[in-house]
PDB file of C-alpha atoms in Angstrom:
ATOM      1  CA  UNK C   1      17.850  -5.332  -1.683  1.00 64.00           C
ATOM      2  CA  UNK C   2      14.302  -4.828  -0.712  1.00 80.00           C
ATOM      3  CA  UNK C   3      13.625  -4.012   2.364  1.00 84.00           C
ATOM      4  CA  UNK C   4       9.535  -4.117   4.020  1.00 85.00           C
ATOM      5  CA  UNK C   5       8.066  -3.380   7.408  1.00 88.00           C
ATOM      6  CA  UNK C   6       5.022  -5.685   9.027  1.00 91.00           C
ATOM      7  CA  UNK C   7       2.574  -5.305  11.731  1.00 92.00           C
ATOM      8  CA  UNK C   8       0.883  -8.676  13.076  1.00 94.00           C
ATOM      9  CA  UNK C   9      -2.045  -7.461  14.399  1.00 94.00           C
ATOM     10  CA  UNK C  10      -4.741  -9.946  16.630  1.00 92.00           C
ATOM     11  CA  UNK C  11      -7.770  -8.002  14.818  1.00 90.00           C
ATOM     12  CA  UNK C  12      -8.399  -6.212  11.482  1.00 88.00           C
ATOM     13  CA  UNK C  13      -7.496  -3.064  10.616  1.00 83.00           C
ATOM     14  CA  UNK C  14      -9.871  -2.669   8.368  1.00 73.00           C
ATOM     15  CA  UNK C  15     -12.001  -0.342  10.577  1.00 65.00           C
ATOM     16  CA  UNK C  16      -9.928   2.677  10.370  1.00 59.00           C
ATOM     17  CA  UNK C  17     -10.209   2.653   6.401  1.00 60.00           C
ATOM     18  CA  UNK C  18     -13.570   2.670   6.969  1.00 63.00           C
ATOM     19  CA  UNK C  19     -13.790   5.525   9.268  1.00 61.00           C
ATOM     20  CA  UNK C  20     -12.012   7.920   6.853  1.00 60.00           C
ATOM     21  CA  UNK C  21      -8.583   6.874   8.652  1.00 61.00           C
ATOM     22  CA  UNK C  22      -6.132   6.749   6.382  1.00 59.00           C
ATOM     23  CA  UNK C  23      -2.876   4.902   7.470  1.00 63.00           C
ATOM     24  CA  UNK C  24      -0.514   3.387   4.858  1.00 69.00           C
ATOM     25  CA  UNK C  25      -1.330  -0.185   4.976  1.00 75.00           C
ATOM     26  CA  UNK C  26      -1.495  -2.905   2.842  1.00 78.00           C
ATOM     27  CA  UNK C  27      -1.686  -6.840   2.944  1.00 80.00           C
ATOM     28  CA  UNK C  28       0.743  -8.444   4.019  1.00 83.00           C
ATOM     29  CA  UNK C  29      -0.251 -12.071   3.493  1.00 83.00           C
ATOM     30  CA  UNK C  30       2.234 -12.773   0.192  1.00 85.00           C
ATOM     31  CA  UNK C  31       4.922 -13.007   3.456  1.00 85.00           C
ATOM     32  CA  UNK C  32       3.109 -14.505   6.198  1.00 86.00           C
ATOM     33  CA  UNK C  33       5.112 -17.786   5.708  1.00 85.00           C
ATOM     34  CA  UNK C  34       8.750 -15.762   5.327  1.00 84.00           C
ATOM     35  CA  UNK C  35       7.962 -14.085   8.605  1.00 90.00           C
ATOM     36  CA  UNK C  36       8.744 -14.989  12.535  1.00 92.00           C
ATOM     37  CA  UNK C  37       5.386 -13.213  13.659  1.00 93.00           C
ATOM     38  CA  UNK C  38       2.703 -15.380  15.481  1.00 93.00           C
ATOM     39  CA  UNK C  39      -0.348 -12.807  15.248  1.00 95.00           C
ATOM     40  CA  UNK C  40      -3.207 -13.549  12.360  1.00 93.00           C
ATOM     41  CA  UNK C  41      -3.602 -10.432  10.426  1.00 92.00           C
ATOM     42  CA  UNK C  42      -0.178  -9.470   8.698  1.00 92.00           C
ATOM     43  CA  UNK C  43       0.015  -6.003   6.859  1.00 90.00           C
ATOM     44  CA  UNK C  44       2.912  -4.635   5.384  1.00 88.00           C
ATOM     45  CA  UNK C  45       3.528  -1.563   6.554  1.00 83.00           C
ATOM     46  CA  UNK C  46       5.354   2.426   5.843  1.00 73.00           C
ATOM     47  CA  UNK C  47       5.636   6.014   7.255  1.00 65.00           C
ATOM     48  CA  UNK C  48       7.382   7.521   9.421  1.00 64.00           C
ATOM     49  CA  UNK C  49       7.372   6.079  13.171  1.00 75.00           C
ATOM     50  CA  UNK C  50       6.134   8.882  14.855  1.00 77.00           C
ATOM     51  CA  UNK C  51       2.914   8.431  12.049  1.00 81.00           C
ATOM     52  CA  UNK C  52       3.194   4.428  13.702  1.00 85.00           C
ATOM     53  CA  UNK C  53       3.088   4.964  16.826  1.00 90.00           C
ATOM     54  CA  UNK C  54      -0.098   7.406  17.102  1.00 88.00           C
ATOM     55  CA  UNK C  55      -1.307   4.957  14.685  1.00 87.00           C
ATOM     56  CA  UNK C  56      -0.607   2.442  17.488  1.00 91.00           C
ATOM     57  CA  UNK C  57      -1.757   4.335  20.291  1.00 91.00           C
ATOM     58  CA  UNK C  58      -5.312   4.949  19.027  1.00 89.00           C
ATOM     59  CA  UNK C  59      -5.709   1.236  17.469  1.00 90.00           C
ATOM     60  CA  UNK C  60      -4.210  -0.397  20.388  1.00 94.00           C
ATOM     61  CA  UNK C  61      -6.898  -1.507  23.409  1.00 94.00           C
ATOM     62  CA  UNK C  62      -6.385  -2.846  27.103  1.00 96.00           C
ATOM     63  CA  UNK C  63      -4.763  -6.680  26.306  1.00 95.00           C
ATOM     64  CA  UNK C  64      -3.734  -5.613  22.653  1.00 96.00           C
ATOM     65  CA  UNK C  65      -0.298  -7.085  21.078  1.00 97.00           C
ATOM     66  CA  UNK C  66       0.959  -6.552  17.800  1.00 96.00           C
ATOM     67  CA  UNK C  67       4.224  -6.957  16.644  1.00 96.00           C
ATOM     68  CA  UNK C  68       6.665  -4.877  14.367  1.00 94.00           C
ATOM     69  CA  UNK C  69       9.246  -6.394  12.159  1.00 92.00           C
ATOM     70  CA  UNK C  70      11.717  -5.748   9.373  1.00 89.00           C
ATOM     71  CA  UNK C  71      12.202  -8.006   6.409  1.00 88.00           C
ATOM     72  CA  UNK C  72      14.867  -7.580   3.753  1.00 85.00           C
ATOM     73  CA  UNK C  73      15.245  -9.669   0.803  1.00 80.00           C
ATOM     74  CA  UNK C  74      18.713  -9.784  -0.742  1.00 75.00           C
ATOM     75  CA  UNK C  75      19.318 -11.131  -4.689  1.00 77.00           C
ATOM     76  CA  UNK C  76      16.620 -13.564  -5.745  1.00 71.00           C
ATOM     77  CA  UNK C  77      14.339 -12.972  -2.814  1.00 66.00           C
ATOM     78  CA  UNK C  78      16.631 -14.464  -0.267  1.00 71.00           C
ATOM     79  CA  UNK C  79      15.679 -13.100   3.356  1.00 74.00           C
ATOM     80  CA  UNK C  80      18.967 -10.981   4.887  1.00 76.00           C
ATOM     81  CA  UNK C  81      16.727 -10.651   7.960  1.00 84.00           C
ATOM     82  CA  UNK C  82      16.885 -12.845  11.419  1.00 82.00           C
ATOM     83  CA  UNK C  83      15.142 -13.080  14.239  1.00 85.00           C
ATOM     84  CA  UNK C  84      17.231 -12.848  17.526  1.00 88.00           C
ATOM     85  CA  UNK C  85      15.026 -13.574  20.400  1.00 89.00           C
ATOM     86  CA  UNK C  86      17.376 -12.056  22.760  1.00 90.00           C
ATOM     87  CA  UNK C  87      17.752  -8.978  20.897  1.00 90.00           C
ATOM     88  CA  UNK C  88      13.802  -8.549  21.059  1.00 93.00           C
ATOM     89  CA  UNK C  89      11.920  -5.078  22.413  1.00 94.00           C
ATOM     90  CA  UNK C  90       8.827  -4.506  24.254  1.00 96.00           C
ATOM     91  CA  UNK C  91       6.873  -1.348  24.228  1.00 96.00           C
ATOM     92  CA  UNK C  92       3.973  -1.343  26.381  1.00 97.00           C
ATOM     93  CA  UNK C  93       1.974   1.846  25.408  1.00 96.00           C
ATOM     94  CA  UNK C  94       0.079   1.902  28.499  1.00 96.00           C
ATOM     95  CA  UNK C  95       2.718   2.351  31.233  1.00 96.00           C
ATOM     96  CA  UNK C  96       4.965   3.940  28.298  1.00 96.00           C
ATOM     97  CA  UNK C  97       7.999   1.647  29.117  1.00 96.00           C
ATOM     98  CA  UNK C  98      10.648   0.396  26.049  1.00 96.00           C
ATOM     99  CA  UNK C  99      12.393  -2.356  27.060  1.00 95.00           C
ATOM    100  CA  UNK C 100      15.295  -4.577  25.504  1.00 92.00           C
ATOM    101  CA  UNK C 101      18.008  -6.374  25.624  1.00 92.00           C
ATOM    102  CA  UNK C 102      20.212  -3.767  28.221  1.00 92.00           C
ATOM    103  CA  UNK C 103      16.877  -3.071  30.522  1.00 94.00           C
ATOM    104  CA  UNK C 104      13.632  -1.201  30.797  1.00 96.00           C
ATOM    105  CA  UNK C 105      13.440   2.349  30.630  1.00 94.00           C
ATOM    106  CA  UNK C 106      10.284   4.739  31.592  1.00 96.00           C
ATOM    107  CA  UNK C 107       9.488   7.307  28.885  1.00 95.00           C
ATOM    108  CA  UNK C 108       8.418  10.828  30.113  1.00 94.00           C
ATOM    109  CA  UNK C 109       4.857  11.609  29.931  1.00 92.00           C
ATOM    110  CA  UNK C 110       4.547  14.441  28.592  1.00 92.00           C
ATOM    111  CA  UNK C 111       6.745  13.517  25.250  1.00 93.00           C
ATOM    112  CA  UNK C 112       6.039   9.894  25.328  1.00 94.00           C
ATOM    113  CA  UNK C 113       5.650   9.621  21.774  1.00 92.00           C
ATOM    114  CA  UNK C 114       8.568  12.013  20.247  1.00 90.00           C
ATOM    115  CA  UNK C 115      10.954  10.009  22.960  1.00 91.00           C
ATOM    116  CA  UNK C 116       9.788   6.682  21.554  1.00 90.00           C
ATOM    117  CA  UNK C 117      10.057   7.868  18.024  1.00 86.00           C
ATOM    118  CA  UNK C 118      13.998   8.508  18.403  1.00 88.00           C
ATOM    119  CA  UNK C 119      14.628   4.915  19.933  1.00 87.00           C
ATOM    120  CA  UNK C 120      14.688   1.683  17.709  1.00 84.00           C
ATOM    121  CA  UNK C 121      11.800   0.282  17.446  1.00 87.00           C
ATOM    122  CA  UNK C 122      12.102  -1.882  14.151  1.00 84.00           C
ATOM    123  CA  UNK C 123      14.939  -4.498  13.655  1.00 84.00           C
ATOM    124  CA  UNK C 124      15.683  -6.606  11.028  1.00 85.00           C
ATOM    125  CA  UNK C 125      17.236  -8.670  13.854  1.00 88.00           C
ATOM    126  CA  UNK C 126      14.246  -9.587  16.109  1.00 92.00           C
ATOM    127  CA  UNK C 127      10.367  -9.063  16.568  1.00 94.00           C
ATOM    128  CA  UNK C 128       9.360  -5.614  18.488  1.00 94.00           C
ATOM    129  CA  UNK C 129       6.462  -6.458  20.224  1.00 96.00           C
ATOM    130  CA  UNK C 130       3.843  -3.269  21.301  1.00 97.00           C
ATOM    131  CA  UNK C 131       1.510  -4.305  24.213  1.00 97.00           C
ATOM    132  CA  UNK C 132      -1.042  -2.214  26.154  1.00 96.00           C
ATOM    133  CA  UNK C 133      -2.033  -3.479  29.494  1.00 94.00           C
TER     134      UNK C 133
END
């Protein structure tokens, strides 16, 4: 079993190769038609989530989505993975707020991103959709 992680993105993230950024990403576009994501640019994606989320934080601007999803493939490239609308999650970076299936919860602050980093934020069950506005 195989198991990948992809960002859908609604612009390149070219730019932060560029400026001597240097986050682990790589095409994603062998998988675009395997994958329940609805943004443009695909890029498979891996390191640790509290790496991904100041990743996402400095990326991200006002009206930004991207979405974060798991994809396994079992024997012979057969997908394991689902997508669960009702099992979905919503993290909007600006008002730090993760919400889900049970409710919407405020993060703290001051330790927005260590809090977020110790919730579930990738599923091979549903999309996780970041938004900042």
């Amino acid at each position: 079993m195989t198991c990948h992680y992809f960002i859908a993105t609604m612009r390149p993230i070219e730019e932060f190769h560029i400026n001597g950024q240097d986050y682990p990403f790589i095409s994603g576009e062998d998988y675009k038609k395997e994958l329940p994501l609805s943004l443009p640019y695909v890029y498979e994606y891996g390191s640790e989530d509290s790496v991904f989320i100041t990743f996402l934080d400095e990326f991200m601007e006002f009206g930004d989505v991207v979405e974060f999803y798991i994809y396994e493939e079992g024997k012979r490239g057969r997908p394991l993975s689902v997508n669960l609308p009702e099992e979905a999650r919503t993290i909007n970076l600006l008002k730090k707020t993760y919400k889900n299936e049970n409710g919407e919860y405020r993060l703290d602050e001051s330790n927005w991103k260590e809090e977020l980093a110790r919730k579930t934020i990738a599923s091979k069950r549903s999309i996780t959709t970041f938004v900042k506005y």
